């Protein structure tokens, strides 16, 4: 251990050599490394000054009491040499760090305005190349990886929720496609068929063959539109549902969520009826439900209602659906129903088919008794009533409840000993990224006059009207919404001149990786595609505005992997994502994740400051992407557009 250097008569200035090291490292975090060197020199000068003062004091007071023999005075010359040595040692360490440049430095926070003043100010990025992952990673979903499930609890299927690998365990390799992978069949033909080799899983075909979810013939899977609760086909099932909910026909119902979606036949059928559905299912022993859905060109995402809120805002979906989705709705105090209530818009519909609906005629096929099913149904009705749901319609195997938009019902939740209670203000209603489920009712803010389904404009008028909830976003207002809409109309017109396939049947599954109000998606609404609008969990909460417009989306943190399978999007669009998130998320890992979810021959359309474009292009080359830079619609804009296409390649391990 290094000795302490003591200065007699000045106890407040007693300093240890280890403290000098600490001082240097504290400076490193807040100032530039070379300023640390200067600070140590200053520190040395101050100590020398103190010693000089002390010696002068001794000379003037020789007749005074002498210090005890145990006190040792270090000669000034030795002290000066020691301090100067530490000064140059620390300065050499810190200043040498300044000259090291690596790929990892691209994620450092920067002032892009300063960087844009001159091209020479940009930090150079070394060329990189990424190896191929092994063939068993062809369907790798980092945050829902079955290989890691045993590390997590079984209670309420916690292990199926998002559990992302630590930074040191991230894969820095390129996910290979399955052997024999082909370019996906184009929409709308893809809704009914897909290549077997693109999703080479036969479990559902074998286990659900009697329910006609899909069937394998030759090199293709076919989707006849069957399901557990619709043996006559999904179209007949939805026809019956429309008779129970007239709002499905006139544009009142626009957004929906299907929990436990199977291969998403319900959501696929609704697309022709003007209803945009997010199909939700976990990664489970069915292997690839969500992957089948996205291969077909139907919106879907990996997820499960378990212990965490779903990554959606409150009061957003017009309709929620469960067709024998095996969610235990009446267990755990109805906490799963409370989550459906949170994300459903006031006046929105909850549709249930399967146990315990129609138990009088169905109970024999459910391995139970009629008394047990009656008890379950009674408990379900009681729970729904306590949450301000009311029965809306019911026929055969389908029952429909409607979420109340009556303020008086929610006031009754304040009654003593009432369950469930009204949620307090401790958790924001829209907080939905790794937010635990709570056993309480999220009461809608009925001050927004156009929040309820009865009040929101019908589709498609609602797409272009500024929602009431825009005032909840800091710095947002109606005129800002209008400017954003006009801006994206001009941008999309320009984008289509740069990428001719945009708007054609070659682009179906699209993601806007950092949307604001959904303007990108709104401007593409007439094209044969759908857009998953993503709002960063760290950005202003604009996702309610997206849903109020009749669009769909999710919260996400781009420092982590997205909840989807590899090869599920044709086009990834980002507008300033790296500018806003590079201080948190390392660029290399974001681009690797983009490569994972992008289909071979798919496109990444990136709008960034020129400061970031060169860095992105350097890393993209290591991903085997072909890229080129284009000007924006405003040639005087300092932003650039980088358009990249992912190549189709096959694993060397299979050759």
XYZ file of C-alpha atoms in Angstrom:
655
model
C 0.000 0.000 0.000
C 1.363 3.461 -0.827
C 2.301 5.615 2.221
C 0.414 8.699 3.266
C 2.260 12.026 2.871
C 1.417 14.249 5.804
C 1.798 18.018 6.148
C 2.157 19.113 9.807
C 0.035 21.992 11.172
C -2.314 21.844 8.131
C -4.560 18.853 8.878
C -7.220 19.962 6.427
C -4.740 19.438 3.574
C -3.598 15.960 4.539
C -3.513 14.020 1.260
C -2.895 10.392 0.366
C -1.261 9.230 -2.849
C -4.150 6.810 -3.535
C -6.463 9.826 -3.343
C -4.528 11.385 -6.183
C -5.353 8.347 -8.316
C -9.054 8.658 -7.410
C -9.006 12.339 -8.233
C -7.608 11.626 -11.669
C -10.197 8.956 -12.486
C -13.058 11.154 -11.284
C -11.886 13.875 -13.623
C -11.798 11.429 -16.513
C -15.562 10.951 -16.415
C -16.384 14.635 -16.621
C -13.669 16.353 -18.635
C -11.387 15.494 -21.503
C -8.400 13.270 -20.747
C -5.804 15.980 -21.454
C -7.577 18.379 -19.115
C -6.997 15.763 -16.402
C -3.271 16.132 -17.047
C -3.552 19.891 -16.616
C -5.618 19.438 -13.450
C -2.898 17.277 -11.887
C -0.284 19.963 -12.701
C -2.506 22.505 -11.006
C -2.853 20.174 -8.033
C 0.975 19.894 -7.854
C 1.385 23.650 -7.893
C -1.089 24.080 -5.045
C 0.732 21.567 -2.838
C 4.082 23.268 -3.545
C 2.498 26.560 -2.541
C 1.293 25.022 0.719
C 4.762 23.679 1.503
C 6.335 27.092 0.847
C 3.841 28.710 3.178
C 4.565 26.154 5.856
C 8.379 26.647 5.685
C 7.901 30.414 5.900
C 5.736 29.862 8.937
C 8.531 27.781 10.562
C 11.189 30.391 9.864
C 9.124 33.114 11.473
C 8.324 31.015 14.560
C 11.589 29.277 15.474
C 11.111 30.145 19.090
C 7.740 28.485 19.231
C 6.894 24.928 20.311
C 8.462 22.332 18.042
C 6.419 19.499 16.569
C 6.616 16.055 18.110
C 9.343 13.719 16.871
C 6.756 11.392 15.330
C 5.890 14.038 12.736
C 8.024 13.727 9.640
C 8.486 16.512 7.130
C 9.156 15.344 3.592
C 11.695 17.545 1.827
C 10.090 19.809 -0.713
C 12.298 18.558 -3.516
C 11.253 14.929 -2.996
C 7.580 15.902 -2.764
C 7.829 17.941 -5.955
C 9.455 15.059 -7.851
C 6.826 12.573 -6.593
C 3.895 14.784 -7.552
C 5.324 15.571 -10.971
C 5.854 11.877 -11.550
C 2.227 11.117 -10.755
C 1.155 14.025 -12.916
C 2.908 12.736 -16.021
C 1.898 9.126 -15.260
C -1.795 9.915 -14.991
C -1.714 12.339 -17.898
C 0.033 9.763 -20.064
C -2.630 7.171 -19.323
C -5.611 9.419 -19.967
C -4.236 11.249 -22.986
C -3.203 8.004 -24.640
C -6.844 6.893 -24.565
C -7.732 9.777 -26.840
C -5.843 8.266 -29.735
C -7.552 4.859 -29.631
C -10.328 4.407 -32.243
C -12.474 1.302 -32.531
C -15.848 0.267 -33.895
C -17.353 0.564 -30.426
C -16.756 4.341 -30.391
C -19.596 4.984 -32.823
C -22.087 4.718 -29.958
C -20.551 7.636 -28.033
C -22.807 10.660 -27.546
C -21.925 13.440 -29.964
C -23.039 16.936 -30.828
C -24.121 16.336 -34.422
C -24.398 20.056 -35.098
C -20.680 20.463 -34.417
C -19.900 17.318 -36.382
C -21.738 18.600 -39.414
C -19.631 21.753 -39.661
C -16.825 19.845 -41.343
C -16.451 16.359 -42.734
C -13.032 16.066 -41.091
C -14.637 16.177 -37.628
C -16.250 12.756 -38.071
C -14.662 9.835 -36.223
C -13.440 7.166 -38.603
C -14.830 3.669 -38.138
C -12.737 0.655 -38.926
C -14.046 -1.803 -41.478
C -15.723 -4.747 -39.816
C -16.921 -8.153 -40.897
C -19.240 -10.494 -39.081
C -19.031 -14.297 -39.185
C -22.019 -16.508 -39.926
C -23.927 -17.911 -36.974
C -24.246 -21.678 -36.845
C -27.234 -23.241 -38.604
C -29.106 -23.827 -35.330
C -29.509 -20.048 -34.972
C -31.670 -19.740 -38.107
C -34.743 -18.887 -35.997
C -32.957 -17.164 -33.130
C -35.107 -14.833 -31.039
C -32.634 -13.369 -28.508
C -35.102 -12.150 -25.882
C -37.428 -15.173 -26.079
C -34.863 -17.919 -26.495
C -36.133 -21.394 -25.451
C -32.540 -22.403 -24.642
C -32.622 -19.941 -21.734
C -36.113 -20.704 -20.408
C -34.877 -22.976 -17.624
C -33.231 -19.950 -15.974
C -36.602 -18.374 -15.252
C -39.664 -19.180 -13.187
C -42.567 -21.336 -14.273
C -45.178 -19.377 -12.315
C -47.629 -17.732 -14.713
C -45.329 -18.752 -17.593
C -42.804 -16.076 -16.664
C -40.131 -17.880 -18.656
C -41.992 -17.071 -21.899
C -41.741 -13.321 -21.353
C -38.879 -11.157 -22.586
C -35.545 -12.069 -20.996
C -32.755 -10.560 -23.084
C -29.205 -11.899 -22.886
C -26.587 -9.800 -21.086
C -24.259 -7.654 -23.163
C -21.372 -10.110 -22.883
C -23.574 -12.886 -24.325
C -24.827 -11.000 -27.393
C -24.301 -12.739 -30.712
C -22.096 -10.857 -33.157
C -22.823 -13.033 -36.143
C -25.184 -13.088 -39.120
C -28.288 -15.291 -38.865
C -28.397 -17.741 -41.787
C -31.640 -18.527 -43.623
C -32.897 -22.128 -43.661
C -31.455 -24.391 -46.310
C -33.569 -23.940 -49.454
C -34.963 -20.540 -48.435
C -36.783 -18.730 -51.253
C -37.997 -15.194 -51.745
C -41.422 -15.059 -50.000
C -44.604 -15.336 -52.022
C -46.081 -11.902 -52.633
C -49.237 -10.439 -51.162
C -52.154 -11.172 -51.461
C -51.318 -14.696 -52.584
C -49.114 -15.117 -49.511
C -52.126 -14.955 -47.208
C -53.124 -18.428 -48.404
C -49.750 -20.086 -49.014
C -46.032 -19.914 -48.223
C -42.863 -21.863 -48.995
C -42.302 -24.788 -46.645
C -38.522 -24.221 -46.611
C -38.972 -20.643 -45.369
C -40.740 -21.869 -42.215
C -39.760 -25.572 -42.105
C -41.905 -26.631 -39.152
C -44.499 -29.351 -39.397
C -45.670 -29.568 -35.777
C -48.878 -27.568 -36.268
C -49.655 -29.435 -39.467
C -49.444 -32.765 -37.626
C -51.039 -31.766 -34.326
C -53.831 -29.545 -35.707
C -54.578 -31.368 -38.951
C -58.195 -31.978 -37.945
C -58.708 -28.242 -37.340
C -57.336 -27.145 -40.721
C -54.955 -24.444 -39.501
C -52.640 -25.316 -42.369
C -51.661 -28.266 -44.520
C -48.478 -29.198 -46.303
C -48.562 -30.071 -50.007
C -45.294 -30.491 -51.871
C -43.037 -27.493 -51.325
C -45.735 -25.277 -49.789
C -47.898 -24.771 -46.738
C -51.507 -23.824 -47.444
C -53.762 -21.955 -45.009
C -57.404 -22.961 -45.449
C -58.563 -20.613 -42.681
C -59.551 -23.186 -40.119
C -59.278 -22.917 -36.346
C -60.331 -24.569 -33.130
C -63.507 -22.494 -32.831
C -64.247 -21.963 -36.518
C -64.424 -25.369 -38.227
C -66.402 -23.817 -41.111
C -63.556 -21.457 -41.879
C -62.499 -18.099 -40.548
C -64.669 -16.096 -42.955
C -67.879 -17.698 -41.683
C -66.693 -17.065 -38.118
C -66.024 -13.359 -38.794
C -69.348 -13.020 -40.629
C -71.119 -14.148 -37.455
C -69.019 -11.748 -35.399
C -69.937 -8.838 -37.677
C -73.602 -9.595 -37.153
C -72.992 -9.267 -33.404
C -70.887 -6.097 -33.760
C -72.278 -3.832 -36.533
C -69.402 -1.375 -35.934
C -67.091 -3.823 -37.702
C -68.797 -2.964 -40.998
C -68.939 0.843 -41.032
C -65.414 1.896 -40.017
C -66.154 2.251 -36.302
C -63.835 -0.660 -35.433
C -60.415 -0.169 -36.991
C -57.703 -1.620 -34.691
C -57.764 -5.024 -33.009
C -55.550 -7.397 -31.052
C -55.767 -11.187 -31.225
C -54.318 -12.897 -28.138
C -53.176 -16.467 -28.746
C -53.434 -15.925 -32.483
C -52.476 -19.337 -33.899
C -51.323 -18.722 -37.482
C -53.227 -15.383 -37.535
C -56.074 -16.424 -39.829
C -58.509 -14.184 -37.920
C -56.290 -11.129 -38.372
C -55.691 -12.021 -42.012
C -59.409 -12.186 -42.778
C -60.053 -8.814 -41.123
C -57.614 -7.019 -43.432
C -60.113 -7.184 -46.309
C -62.714 -5.712 -43.974
C -60.655 -2.614 -43.179
C -59.624 -3.763 -39.699
C -55.914 -3.777 -38.824
C -55.000 -6.454 -36.264
C -51.913 -7.196 -34.206
C -51.734 -10.968 -33.785
C -50.024 -11.891 -30.523
C -48.605 -15.252 -29.436
C -45.635 -16.444 -27.389
C -42.816 -18.562 -28.666
C -44.051 -21.944 -27.439
C -44.233 -25.593 -28.437
C -46.195 -24.593 -31.556
C -42.761 -23.463 -32.730
C -43.585 -20.716 -35.180
C -47.092 -19.245 -34.968
C -45.903 -15.653 -35.246
C -43.364 -16.595 -37.902
C -46.123 -18.196 -39.994
C -48.232 -15.044 -39.593
C -45.475 -12.721 -40.757
C -44.458 -15.041 -43.601
C -48.057 -14.741 -44.776
C -47.844 -10.916 -44.622
C -50.109 -10.504 -41.566
C -49.113 -8.161 -38.685
C -47.894 -10.160 -35.671
C -45.555 -9.895 -32.698
C -44.156 -12.246 -30.055
C -45.752 -11.680 -26.660
C -47.695 -13.120 -23.763
C -49.922 -11.758 -20.996
C -48.060 -13.014 -17.940
C -46.515 -10.757 -15.281
C -45.690 -7.684 -17.392
C -47.912 -5.250 -19.239
C -48.147 -5.675 -22.987
C -46.055 -3.050 -24.875
C -49.063 -0.974 -25.942
C -50.623 2.244 -24.627
C -53.827 2.348 -22.630
C -57.211 2.918 -24.276
C -55.980 2.118 -27.784
C -57.441 -0.996 -29.403
C -61.013 -0.879 -30.664
C -61.431 -4.631 -30.256
C -59.672 -7.511 -28.457
C -60.228 -11.159 -29.341
C -59.536 -14.572 -27.859
C -60.562 -17.752 -29.621
C -59.769 -20.629 -27.262
C -56.453 -18.936 -26.544
C -56.038 -20.900 -23.285
C -55.456 -17.784 -21.170
C -56.840 -18.458 -17.645
C -58.968 -15.319 -17.522
C -60.565 -15.936 -14.131
C -57.372 -16.880 -12.292
C -55.076 -14.612 -10.254
C -57.909 -12.232 -9.470
C -58.644 -11.612 -13.144
C -55.344 -9.785 -13.639
C -55.180 -10.780 -17.331
C -58.642 -9.306 -17.914
C -57.462 -6.109 -16.240
C -54.688 -5.840 -18.839
C -57.215 -6.309 -21.661
C -59.280 -3.570 -20.025
C -56.232 -1.245 -19.910
C -55.379 -1.502 -23.622
C -58.987 -1.465 -24.845
C -60.549 1.844 -25.829
C -63.664 2.984 -23.877
C -66.607 1.594 -25.823
C -64.303 -1.067 -27.318
C -65.272 -4.719 -27.612
C -63.848 -7.844 -26.015
C -64.752 -10.984 -27.968
C -64.389 -14.467 -26.487
C -65.074 -17.845 -28.048
C -64.184 -21.127 -26.394
C -64.405 -22.123 -22.727
C -66.581 -21.278 -20.915
C -68.748 -19.714 -23.669
C -71.583 -22.005 -24.812
C -70.630 -24.463 -22.071
C -74.105 -25.999 -22.203
C -73.287 -27.539 -25.598
C -69.487 -27.686 -25.497
C -68.503 -28.943 -22.032
C -68.122 -32.606 -23.083
C -65.249 -31.753 -25.413
C -63.394 -29.777 -22.748
C -62.597 -32.641 -20.357
C -64.648 -31.092 -17.582
C -68.168 -31.096 -16.140
C -71.089 -28.849 -16.917
C -71.119 -27.606 -13.314
C -67.470 -26.602 -13.475
C -68.005 -24.720 -16.720
C -71.085 -22.959 -15.368
C -69.087 -21.881 -12.325
C -66.294 -20.552 -14.565
C -68.771 -18.620 -16.689
C -70.421 -17.046 -13.633
C -67.011 -15.990 -12.274
C -66.091 -14.517 -15.645
C -69.255 -12.429 -15.827
C -68.769 -11.229 -12.257
C -65.188 -10.154 -12.914
C -66.066 -8.352 -16.134
C -68.932 -6.489 -14.468
C -66.633 -5.390 -11.642
C -64.272 -3.886 -14.269
C -67.018 -1.855 -15.968
C -67.618 -4.265 -18.845
C -71.163 -5.040 -19.897
C -72.475 -7.849 -22.074
C -73.077 -6.500 -25.568
C -74.172 -9.508 -27.610
C -73.942 -13.287 -27.627
C -74.750 -16.103 -30.015
C -73.621 -19.724 -30.271
C -69.878 -19.886 -29.522
C -69.218 -16.125 -29.482
C -69.792 -13.691 -26.609
C -69.096 -9.950 -26.841
C -68.553 -7.536 -23.950
C -68.163 -3.754 -24.234
C -65.881 -1.618 -22.070
C -67.904 1.125 -20.434
C -67.332 4.778 -21.254
C -69.704 5.802 -18.452
C -67.896 7.797 -15.784
C -70.409 6.803 -13.100
C -69.370 3.154 -13.341
C -65.734 3.966 -12.596
C -66.726 6.144 -9.625
C -68.234 3.051 -8.006
C -64.754 1.507 -7.848
C -64.002 3.856 -4.932
C -66.411 1.932 -2.703
C -64.757 0.363 0.388
C -63.669 -3.276 0.051
C -64.394 -3.181 -3.658
C -62.342 -5.460 -5.948
C -60.741 -4.615 -8.209
C -59.879 -1.157 -6.991
C -59.123 1.898 -9.087
C -55.415 2.278 -9.897
C -53.714 5.143 -8.097
C -51.439 7.596 -9.888
C -48.258 5.713 -8.982
C -47.907 4.149 -12.439
C -48.665 5.915 -15.682
C -51.490 4.235 -17.643
C -49.274 4.098 -20.748
C -46.167 2.854 -18.952
C -45.813 -0.512 -20.640
C -42.156 -1.416 -21.089
C -41.161 -3.956 -18.428
C -43.975 -2.654 -16.238
C -45.539 -5.231 -13.884
C -49.233 -6.001 -14.172
C -51.250 -4.451 -11.369
C -54.467 -5.858 -9.855
C -56.416 -2.638 -10.363
C -58.524 -0.872 -12.986
C -56.866 1.790 -15.142
C -59.616 4.378 -15.404
C -59.739 6.120 -18.804
C -59.354 9.885 -18.923
C -62.821 10.778 -20.084
C -61.861 14.446 -20.370
C -60.699 13.555 -23.866
C -63.978 13.888 -25.717
C -62.838 11.785 -28.701
C -61.242 8.935 -26.751
C -64.206 6.556 -26.691
C -65.067 4.392 -29.689
C -68.407 6.154 -30.027
C -66.665 9.537 -30.365
C -63.537 8.841 -32.373
C -63.991 9.572 -36.081
C -64.701 6.533 -38.236
C -62.115 5.053 -40.536
C -60.629 6.472 -42.735
C -61.475 9.989 -41.518
C -59.669 9.400 -38.226
C -56.356 8.921 -40.057
C -56.091 12.625 -40.888
C -57.666 14.209 -37.806
C -55.435 15.291 -34.927
C -56.434 13.188 -31.883
C -57.272 14.776 -28.550
C -54.430 12.909 -26.880
C -51.821 14.865 -28.826
C -51.993 17.511 -26.088
C -50.661 14.912 -23.623
C -47.351 14.813 -25.527
C -44.947 17.454 -24.307
C -44.312 20.039 -27.000
C -47.016 18.678 -29.331
C -50.122 20.406 -30.637
C -52.559 20.243 -33.521
C -50.553 22.507 -35.839
C -47.488 20.330 -35.225
C -49.535 17.278 -36.235
C -50.621 18.973 -39.469
C -47.055 19.967 -40.330
C -45.891 16.419 -39.707
C -48.590 15.013 -41.989
C -47.690 17.434 -44.789
C -43.982 16.728 -44.343
C -44.439 12.982 -44.742
C -46.541 13.337 -47.868
C -43.644 15.181 -49.498
C -41.086 12.747 -48.177
C -42.903 9.623 -49.373
C -43.270 11.122 -52.831
C -39.498 11.571 -52.907
C -38.809 8.153 -51.346
C -40.686 6.425 -54.142
C -38.424 8.039 -56.708
C -35.410 6.642 -54.836
C -36.821 3.152 -54.207
C -39.117 2.103 -57.028
C -40.324 -1.070 -55.272
C -41.895 1.000 -52.475
C -45.617 0.787 -53.133
C -45.350 -2.419 -55.182
C -46.185 -5.989 -54.150
C -42.483 -6.578 -53.369
C -42.840 -4.661 -50.099
C -45.407 -6.019 -47.635
C -44.153 -6.076 -44.010
C -42.779 -2.654 -43.061
C -41.469 -1.236 -39.807
C -41.012 2.434 -38.935
C -38.368 2.025 -36.247
C -38.799 5.400 -34.538
C -42.062 6.983 -35.528
C -43.558 10.116 -34.073
C -47.215 10.412 -35.072
C -47.241 7.624 -37.661
C -46.875 10.036 -40.584
C -44.700 7.614 -42.565
C -47.359 4.878 -42.283
C -50.242 7.265 -42.964
C -48.661 8.413 -46.229
C -48.394 4.786 -47.418
C -51.937 3.815 -46.451
C -53.086 3.195 -50.034
C -50.197 0.834 -50.832
C -50.404 -2.978 -50.406
C -48.416 -2.988 -47.160
C -48.800 -2.537 -43.414
C -46.499 -0.687 -41.000
C -45.461 -1.579 -37.463
C -44.925 1.828 -35.840
C -42.302 1.680 -33.097
C -41.950 4.346 -30.407
C -38.837 4.230 -28.245
C -39.487 3.535 -24.580
C -37.205 6.540 -23.928
C -38.885 8.926 -26.388
C -41.941 11.159 -25.864
C -45.017 8.935 -25.685
C -46.660 9.494 -29.073
C -47.950 5.928 -29.516
C -51.498 6.765 -28.293
C -51.692 9.287 -31.156
C -50.691 6.532 -33.597
C -53.517 4.295 -32.376
C -56.055 7.102 -32.323
C -55.309 7.581 -36.043
C -56.253 3.944 -36.692
C -52.694 2.654 -37.034
C -50.824 0.027 -35.000
C -47.492 -0.034 -33.204
C -45.515 -0.974 -30.104
C -43.066 0.372 -27.568
C -39.490 -0.858 -27.837
C -35.950 -0.157 -26.686
C -33.501 -0.527 -29.579
C -30.688 -1.413 -27.198
C -32.449 -4.821 -27.153
C -33.733 -7.281 -29.740
C -37.223 -6.824 -31.181
C -39.968 -9.350 -30.395
C -40.059 -11.122 -33.713
C -38.447 -13.953 -35.656
C -35.623 -13.529 -38.144
C -36.502 -12.617 -41.748
C -39.897 -11.081 -41.020
C -39.769 -7.543 -42.520
C -39.340 -6.396 -46.128
C -38.476 -2.791 -45.284
C -37.054 -1.131 -42.174
C -37.352 2.653 -42.082
C -35.645 4.917 -39.586
C -35.546 8.672 -39.318
C -32.792 9.963 -37.022
C -32.742 6.868 -34.819
C -28.971 6.845 -34.401
C -28.897 10.585 -33.841
C -31.312 10.221 -30.930
C -30.242 6.846 -29.500
C -26.499 6.486 -30.175
C -25.681 7.706 -26.673
C -27.482 4.633 -25.276
C -27.402 1.920 -27.925
C -24.277 0.726 -29.698
C -24.712 1.146 -33.438
C -23.164 -2.219 -34.248
C -25.780 -4.141 -32.269
C -28.697 -2.124 -33.642
C -27.574 -2.865 -37.198
C -27.060 -6.565 -36.386
C -30.618 -6.660 -35.063
C -31.881 -4.962 -38.219
C -30.083 -7.618 -40.254
C -31.685 -10.360 -38.161
C -35.268 -9.245 -38.744
C -34.824 -8.109 -42.350
C -35.786 -10.548 -45.085
C -33.114 -11.456 -47.655
C -33.383 -8.958 -50.522
C -35.216 -6.628 -48.131
C -34.353 -2.948 -47.680
C -33.167 -0.656 -44.900
C -34.124 2.969 -45.585
C -32.170 5.220 -43.222
C -32.473 8.989 -42.943
C -29.684 10.415 -40.774
C -27.322 13.333 -40.458
C -24.317 13.025 -42.741
C -22.249 12.550 -39.586
C -23.803 9.106 -39.048
C -24.304 7.949 -42.633
C -20.643 7.068 -43.238
C -20.459 5.088 -40.008
C -23.623 3.165 -40.822
C -22.381 2.402 -44.336
C -19.071 1.067 -42.996
C -20.780 -1.381 -40.633
C -23.437 -2.249 -43.236
C -20.685 -3.412 -45.572
C -19.707 -5.968 -42.944
C -23.332 -7.146 -42.910
C -23.069 -7.894 -46.653
C -25.523 -5.119 -47.507
C -25.354 -3.161 -50.757
C -25.774 0.536 -49.954
C -25.882 3.900 -51.674
C -26.364 7.454 -50.435
C -29.049 9.797 -51.756
C -30.071 13.381 -51.113
C -33.243 14.202 -49.232
C -36.177 15.976 -50.873
C -34.519 19.215 -49.715
C -31.036 19.294 -51.269
C -29.987 21.967 -48.766
C -30.783 19.664 -45.862
C -27.725 18.386 -44.004
C -29.393 14.984 -43.685
C -28.710 12.172 -46.130
C -30.624 9.025 -47.054
C -28.788 5.715 -46.986
C -30.612 2.926 -48.844
C -29.294 -0.594 -48.281
C -30.402 -3.984 -49.578
C -29.679 -7.185 -47.692
C -28.243 -9.876 -49.923
C -29.604 -13.421 -50.058
C -26.834 -15.787 -49.025
C -26.764 -19.370 -47.778
C -24.764 -20.787 -44.931
C -21.414 -22.324 -45.794
C -22.187 -25.046 -43.243
C -24.959 -26.449 -45.433
C -22.848 -26.674 -48.584
